[in-house]
Amino acid sequence: MGPEEEEEMAMASSSSQQQWQERVLELTKLLQEQGDPPFLWAVEVGKCLLGAGLQAPSVELGQLLISHLCWSNNGPMLWKYLEQAMGTRLLNSLHILALLTFRVIPYRQLQPEAYRLYLELLNRYAFSPALLDGASCQEKTVKAVDEALQLSQVFGTPLTELGQTVVLFLFTVISNLLDATAEDWGLPVGWSEKPWILTGNTGQHDMEIDVENTINEKRQRHRENLRRTNSSMAMEVIGKLMEHKRTSSLLRLVRRNMPEQWTGLFQRLQMYESHSSLSNSKMATEMFAQLTGCIQRGLSQEFRPNQHRAIKALIDAGSSISLFEHNHGVGRAASWLPFDLFMEDAMEGKQLLTTSAIETLAELVKSLQAVNGASWQETFLGLWIASFRLIQREREPLEGPVPHLDARLSILLSITPLAVMKIIEEEERSLQTAGSNTAGDFVSTDEHGRERKGLGTRRAALASSLKILGQFESLLTPPQSVVSAANQAAAKAANFVSSLNGGIVRFDGMSSNDSSSRTGGNMWHLIVEACIARRLIDSSAYFWPGYAGELVSPLPQSTPVQVSPWAAFMEGAALSVSLRNALIATPASSLAELEKVYQIVINGPEEERTAAARILCGASLTCGWNVQEHAVHLVLKLLSPPAPPDCRGPVSHLVANAPLLYAVLLAVTSADIVHVLSLYGMFPEVAVALMPICEVFGSISPTVPQTSNTGEDISVYMVFSCAFLLLLKLWKFYRPPHEHCMLGKGAPVGSELTLEYLLLLRNNRLASSFNTPVENSAKENGQYLGERSSVIGSSLPQPLIPVKGQSPGALSLIAQPVFIDSFPNFNAWYRQHKACIASTLSGIVRCNPLHQIADKLLNMMYRKLSKGGTVSSTTGTSASSSLSNSSGSVGEEASLRPMLPAWDILGAVPFVVDAVLTACAHGRLSPRDLTTGLRDLVDFLPASLAIIVSYFTAEVTRGVWKPASMNGTDWPSPAANLHNIESQIKEVLAATGVHIPSLTGGNAPATLPLPLAALVSLTITFKLDKSAEHLHGVAGPALESTAGGSPWPSTPIVAALWAQKVRRWHDYIVFFSSRTVFKQDKHAVVQLLKSCFAAALGSSNSLVSKLTVHGGVGALLGHGFRSHLAPGGMSPVAPGFLYLRTYRAIYDIMFIPEEILSLVVGVARDLSTMETDEHCGQTGKSAHRLKSRQLSLAVVMAKVKQASTLGASLLCVTGGSGLVQILYQETLPTWFLSGSGTKPKSEGSVSILEGYAIAHFSILCGACAWGMNASSLSTKRAQMINYHMGFLASALQQKFSLGCEHATWKAYVIGFLSMMITCAPNWISDVNLETLRKLAIGLRWWHEPELALALLERGGCRAMSAAAELVMS
């Protein structure tokens, strides 16, 4: 077709359009003159449309009639014709109302009749589904409405769907009617420039409007009356639009998805109401007040969980029962069980966290507050009580290499306040950013339908929760180690109050020297002081009832005042030996004190720098709870001392700081400090700080040792070994490779921690702090309850504290991404290390430098044995046969030590260990000599222990070595207490309900795999003091892990040998040995899980006891390690405590989601069956029995919630987001498809309760693992939620059949979606729109339209159209 033909067709089409328009106008004029009824006009116009090939409803016809009507033909008959066309669907109601809104509102004063008719049409058709009549020509209708009202320009979003257009149209109409009415009443307008709709284009239409002076006086009065009544009618129409169920649902979409526009409308309404009251316009004031009420009533119609009694009970279980019964499980106390499990789990000394406990706890607090539907006061109170229980659980920790009481106090007095601070600051920042009324909160409802008390209430809720803590006296007794600190805190409060009262009479009327009042503080005073120190509350807390007035009295004047050593230090006292020791033992109370010490470390005299470093690593780090986060930050900076301005390279300045680094490394290596660094999630930063130390000190040959100011000789090897062993401990390389293979994709990230992962975490933190693009894949990994790979944020001071005299490039390494390739020597060893773990060592030729170094090491180790020649590192028989006796002089001994860089020695150590183990296996080297030689090697270079451990654990895994007989002749014998150890292990397990008949080894001789025998023999030669703590930090976990992976009874044999060496560790050794039973025995794990549920729920053999016997946290976690030898043997350990210390030892955790799900369902089934039996046949007998049944539902749902909360907590503790992913992807779909565990022909109430229990369990698992709001795990959460919601949608569409009961399935879907809507609405915005549509359709089939609408409402702007279509259909 050519251009000429196209032009001819266009002209023909234009001519045809002009013809039917002229025909319509002629018909309208003719029938109007004849006075024919509107129905006849509609019939004739319909014929014209058909003749022109147009489809009804017609956009073209609407534009033609409105143009004809406004204003040259503004007659009553034409308005009737217009209404007839809308009623008969010739015209689209939405389009006509949009055109009239633009045409009529600006001329409401000049055309009051037209304005009244417009309001009548709006009142009639705005509530009708006819607004969606344009679906057949959606694109044309949307475009016409947008052109009429310029919606896309006003709201800043393109309009493509009809439902979205309807929503924005209604909001625009309401907004402009409100402003127009306020203007008509003479009130100040709420905008700087008048909206274009109200202004209109008056110049275009003025010529068409009748001149005012041509109207007679009677009509003028009529029009004045119309103008007055039109304003009232406009307000009534707005009120109806706001209150009507259908239109209010549409307007809720604006409030939820366009908060700025909604807030603007609300603020103008408030302003109009205020000005109307000032102008003494009673009618206007009343109308605005009524409109506010209409808005509140309309928006309060949204979906709430109380529409389903069972769901409401799950979200708000236990509200009618005692609020916090710390020994009981039923009620709200059970809702905060994840707090207890998280805190107790954080006390595991071998758990090296890569993320801050502050971040994790803050996210957990927000998640539980949402899922439990609790106030912030309740949430904070639950958090504090869980922290107090943590302290009471371990007042006297078990003797052994475990974190002590200071770590538990750090959780209460440092980690928890910092987490609360993060939550409060998050809210206050959002308020500062968004303003004081960002979401139209005048509706007074939150996600749970409760009345809002105002914004920014978290700080007030914190103060309220702290004030209540004084009522829990049984939890407030301080441990003996902090009694003095508690007394000082209490005395501080009492003296403060007394000073304000003139020091004569106390505020409660008691004299300051009244001896009748008790003197002494408790844990309440310590936590209040911790919050005051961080400015979470102020000193008004001292006036709380019972805080200062009744518990303590001010110190009498005769009492000597004990001056803090820090006060003397701040006043300028010299750092004498006594003052140094006092500062090391006394925690600092302020950041200024710590900064002054740090300045001495950086710029002070050489003789004071090391002492100052020890002060920073002393009590201020372990128990300076009010400044602990700053101490952690400064200690981390000590590991990267700044280079002086005249420094020529990094080697010289690090070597010059060797005494300082050694002092810091020795302190940081201790178990307590490592645990503190772990709680603050600082391991990635510590790893980055240690790598240059290892690279530098491992690359230089040892020279004459430096002497510290304490007279201690410090060698290159000592500094290197401390840094190297600590670095390797951070990523747990010593775990047997067998465990890496068996853990699978559901394992916690920490179980397969690598150095690359630590560096990636640190680089991502650096990128987030500087807002630079760096690889973000590490953010998708999580361990416990959704660990976040982000900076601690407000928990640690940012940026770094400036140091006087520091060169600009001193922190260049810290401020740059760090990769392992940046350290060539470290990288070379790391590659060799992974190769040695992956496969057996291959022989090396003699010309290889490693062979020569290995020979030197062997000669050094066995100098007394080598007579006839040198000892060879070749791993064959001939090399091993050269081992023989000899002796040498002292000078000879020194000359045999190879003075080589540590990296060269570490590269040869694997071949040395392989040679001596091979020689021992062939009988050419005695076990005693093997152990002695290895110990000499460790004494020479302590870092070699890491290589020895790595080699032995890998060889045990391969299983190629013959067993060694632990007979007391060749190898040490465990016979003295082996039987006792085995029986006590069995007792520990039996006390928790775990019965394994094959635990005892019988009468078989005690044997161990040869590498394990060598390892245990080596480790028992180490001293148990501070000097060897860096060795035990690596050897201990490696020995425990290797023994646990070996055949039974390897663990009892190793335990017996160590119990003989360290008798005071007996209880610790027995307890931790009992954990290895669960490594490969799934049946034992299942038994322990069942015991956890039985203990927490207070169950026994009788079903009735499930509701009468108390369980809860006390029964689940017991008293921790308080299992010292009791009369007749060891006292029992609580099953929950045993599980928290055991789950990391489980090889395969993939089965745990299914087992926990089965236990949760089993509890629900038992409870619902019992509830049905108890009340069978009672319905309708009496009102009393009906109330009894209602109470039973509340109690049963509380119990179900407790079971699902326990299950979710255990699941997230065990595998974090990895296991929750398995739950959503595999376990839940498989359970519903197969009907696992479903009893045939179950009672309806039984099946329904099962569904609700699974729903709460699933939601809580997701909340704990992924959080409620945007986080580093948002992408993974979106993927999993999308997957699971897709499964739900497909099942609702009956694309496949389900194996479970329909009642169970329906209860699960409704419960899961209801709780997601109520507790986790942000999740819904991640779900695909098509999936949301399918779910909404399925819910409508189930007669759940409110739930379907609520789901779409929270789907964001993209789902606005689908929600509107659902409302209007």
Coordinates of N, CA, C and O in Angstrom, one line a residue, residues 1306-1357:
K1306 N -6.0 -26.6 53.8 CA -6.7 -25.3 53.8 C -6.3 -24.5 55.0 O -6.1 -23.3 54.9
A1307 N -6.2 -25.1 56.2 CA -5.8 -24.4 57.4 C -4.3 -23.9 57.2 O -4.0 -22.8 57.7
Y1308 N -3.5 -24.7 56.6 CA -2.1 -24.2 56.4 C -2.1 -23.0 55.5 O -1.4 -22.0 55.8
V1309 N -2.7 -23.1 54.4 CA -2.7 -22.0 53.4 C -3.2 -20.7 54.0 O -2.6 -19.6 53.9
I1310 N -4.4 -20.8 54.6 CA -5.0 -19.6 55.2 C -4.2 -19.1 56.4 O -3.9 -17.9 56.5
G1311 N -3.6 -20.0 57.2 CA -2.8 -19.6 58.3 C -1.5 -19.0 57.8 O -1.1 -17.9 58.3
F1312 N -0.8 -19.6 56.9 CA 0.4 -19.1 56.4 C 0.3 -17.7 55.7 O 1.0 -16.8 56.1
L1313 N -0.7 -17.6 54.9 CA -0.9 -16.3 54.2 C -1.4 -15.2 55.2 O -1.0 -14.1 55.1
S1314 N -2.3 -15.6 56.2 CA -2.7 -14.6 57.2 C -1.6 -14.1 58.0 O -1.5 -12.9 58.3
M1315 N -0.7 -15.0 58.4 CA 0.4 -14.6 59.3 C 1.4 -13.8 58.5 O 2.1 -12.9 59.0
M1316 N 1.6 -14.2 57.2 CA 2.5 -13.4 56.4 C 1.9 -12.0 56.2 O 2.7 -11.0 56.2
I1317 N 0.7 -11.9 55.9 CA 0.0 -10.5 55.7 C 0.2 -9.7 57.0 O 0.5 -8.5 57.0
T1318 N -0.1 -10.3 58.1 CA -0.1 -9.6 59.4 C 1.3 -9.3 59.9 O 1.6 -8.2 60.4
C1319 N 2.2 -10.3 59.8 CA 3.5 -10.2 60.5 C 4.7 -9.9 59.5 O 5.6 -9.2 59.9
A1320 N 4.6 -10.3 58.3 CA 5.7 -10.1 57.3 C 5.2 -9.6 56.0 O 5.4 -10.2 55.0
P1321 N 4.5 -8.4 56.0 CA 4.0 -7.9 54.7 C 5.1 -7.6 53.7 O 4.8 -7.7 52.5
N1322 N 6.3 -7.3 54.1 CA 7.4 -7.0 53.2 C 7.7 -8.3 52.3 O 8.3 -8.1 51.2
W1323 N 7.5 -9.4 52.8 CA 7.7 -10.6 52.0 C 6.9 -10.7 50.7 O 7.3 -11.1 49.7
I1324 N 5.7 -10.2 50.8 CA 4.7 -10.3 49.7 C 5.2 -9.5 48.5 O 4.9 -9.9 47.4
S1325 N 5.9 -8.4 48.8 CA 6.3 -7.6 47.7 C 7.4 -8.3 46.8 O 7.7 -7.9 45.7
D1326 N 8.0 -9.4 47.4 CA 9.0 -10.2 46.6 C 8.3 -11.2 45.7 O 9.0 -11.9 44.9
V1327 N 7.0 -11.5 45.9 CA 6.4 -12.6 45.2 C 6.0 -12.1 43.8 O 5.5 -11.0 43.6
N1328 N 6.1 -13.0 42.8 CA 5.7 -12.7 41.5 C 4.2 -12.3 41.4 O 3.4 -12.9 42.1
L1329 N 3.9 -11.3 40.6 CA 2.5 -10.8 40.5 C 1.6 -11.9 40.1 O 0.4 -12.0 40.6
E1330 N 2.0 -12.7 39.1 CA 1.1 -13.7 38.6 C 0.8 -14.7 39.7 O -0.4 -15.2 39.8
T1331 N 1.8 -15.0 40.5 CA 1.5 -15.9 41.6 C 0.5 -15.3 42.6 O -0.4 -16.1 43.1
L1332 N 0.6 -14.1 42.9 CA -0.3 -13.4 43.8 C -1.8 -13.5 43.2 O -2.7 -13.7 43.9
R1333 N -1.9 -13.3 41.9 CA -3.2 -13.3 41.3 C -3.8 -14.7 41.4 O -5.0 -14.9 41.7
K1334 N -3.0 -15.8 41.2 CA -3.5 -17.1 41.3 C -3.9 -17.4 42.7 O -4.9 -18.1 43.0
L1335 N -3.1 -17.0 43.7 CA -3.5 -17.2 45.1 C -4.8 -16.5 45.4 O -5.6 -17.0 46.2
A1336 N -4.9 -15.3 44.9 CA -6.2 -14.5 45.2 C -7.4 -15.2 44.6 O -8.4 -15.3 45.3
I1337 N -7.2 -15.8 43.4 CA -8.3 -16.5 42.8 C -8.7 -17.7 43.7 O -9.8 -18.0 43.9
G1338 N -7.6 -18.5 44.1 CA -7.9 -19.7 44.9 C -8.5 -19.3 46.2 O -9.4 -20.1 46.7
L1339 N -8.2 -18.2 46.8 CA -8.8 -17.8 48.1 C -10.2 -17.4 47.9 O -11.1 -17.7 48.8
R1340 N -10.6 -16.9 46.8 CA -12.0 -16.5 46.5 C -12.8 -17.8 46.4 O -14.0 -17.9 46.8
W1341 N -12.2 -18.8 45.8 CA -12.9 -20.1 45.7 C -13.2 -20.7 47.1 O -14.2 -21.3 47.3
W1342 N -12.3 -20.4 48.0 CA -12.5 -20.8 49.4 C -13.4 -19.8 50.2 O -13.4 -19.9 51.4
H1343 N -13.9 -18.8 49.5 CA -14.8 -17.8 50.2 C -13.9 -17.0 51.2 O -14.4 -16.8 52.3
E1344 N -12.7 -16.7 50.8 CA -11.9 -15.8 51.6 C -11.5 -14.6 50.9 O -10.3 -14.3 50.6
P1345 N -12.5 -13.7 50.5 CA -12.2 -12.6 49.7 C -11.4 -11.5 50.4 O -10.5 -10.8 49.8
E1346 N -11.6 -11.4 51.7 CA -10.8 -10.4 52.5 C -9.4 -10.8 52.5 O -8.5 -9.9 52.4
L1347 N -9.1 -12.0 52.7 CA -7.7 -12.5 52.7 C -7.1 -12.3 51.4 O -5.9 -11.9 51.3
A1348 N -7.8 -12.6 50.3 CA -7.3 -12.4 49.0 C -6.9 -10.9 48.7 O -5.9 -10.6 48.1
L1349 N -7.8 -10.1 49.1 CA -7.6 -8.6 48.9 C -6.4 -8.2 49.7 O -5.6 -7.4 49.2
A1350 N -6.3 -8.6 51.0 CA -5.2 -8.2 51.8 C -3.9 -8.7 51.2 O -2.9 -8.0 51.3
L1351 N -3.9 -9.8 50.6 CA -2.6 -10.3 50.0 C -2.2 -9.4 48.8 O -1.0 -9.0 48.7
L1352 N -3.2 -9.0 48.0 CA -2.9 -8.2 46.8 C -2.5 -6.8 47.3 O -1.7 -6.1 46.7
E1353 N -3.2 -6.3 48.4 CA -2.9 -5.0 48.9 C -1.4 -4.8 49.2 O -0.9 -3.7 49.0
R1354 N -0.8 -5.8 49.7 CA 0.6 -5.8 50.2 C 1.6 -6.2 49.1 O 2.7 -6.3 49.4
G1355 N 1.0 -6.3 47.9 CA 1.9 -6.7 46.8 C 2.6 -5.5 46.1 O 3.3 -5.7 45.1
G1356 N 2.4 -4.3 46.6 CA 3.0 -3.1 46.0 C 2.2 -2.5 44.9 O 1.1 -2.9 44.6
C1357 N 2.8 -1.5 44.3 CA 2.1 -0.7 43.3 C 1.8 -1.6 42.1 O 0.8 -1.5 41.4

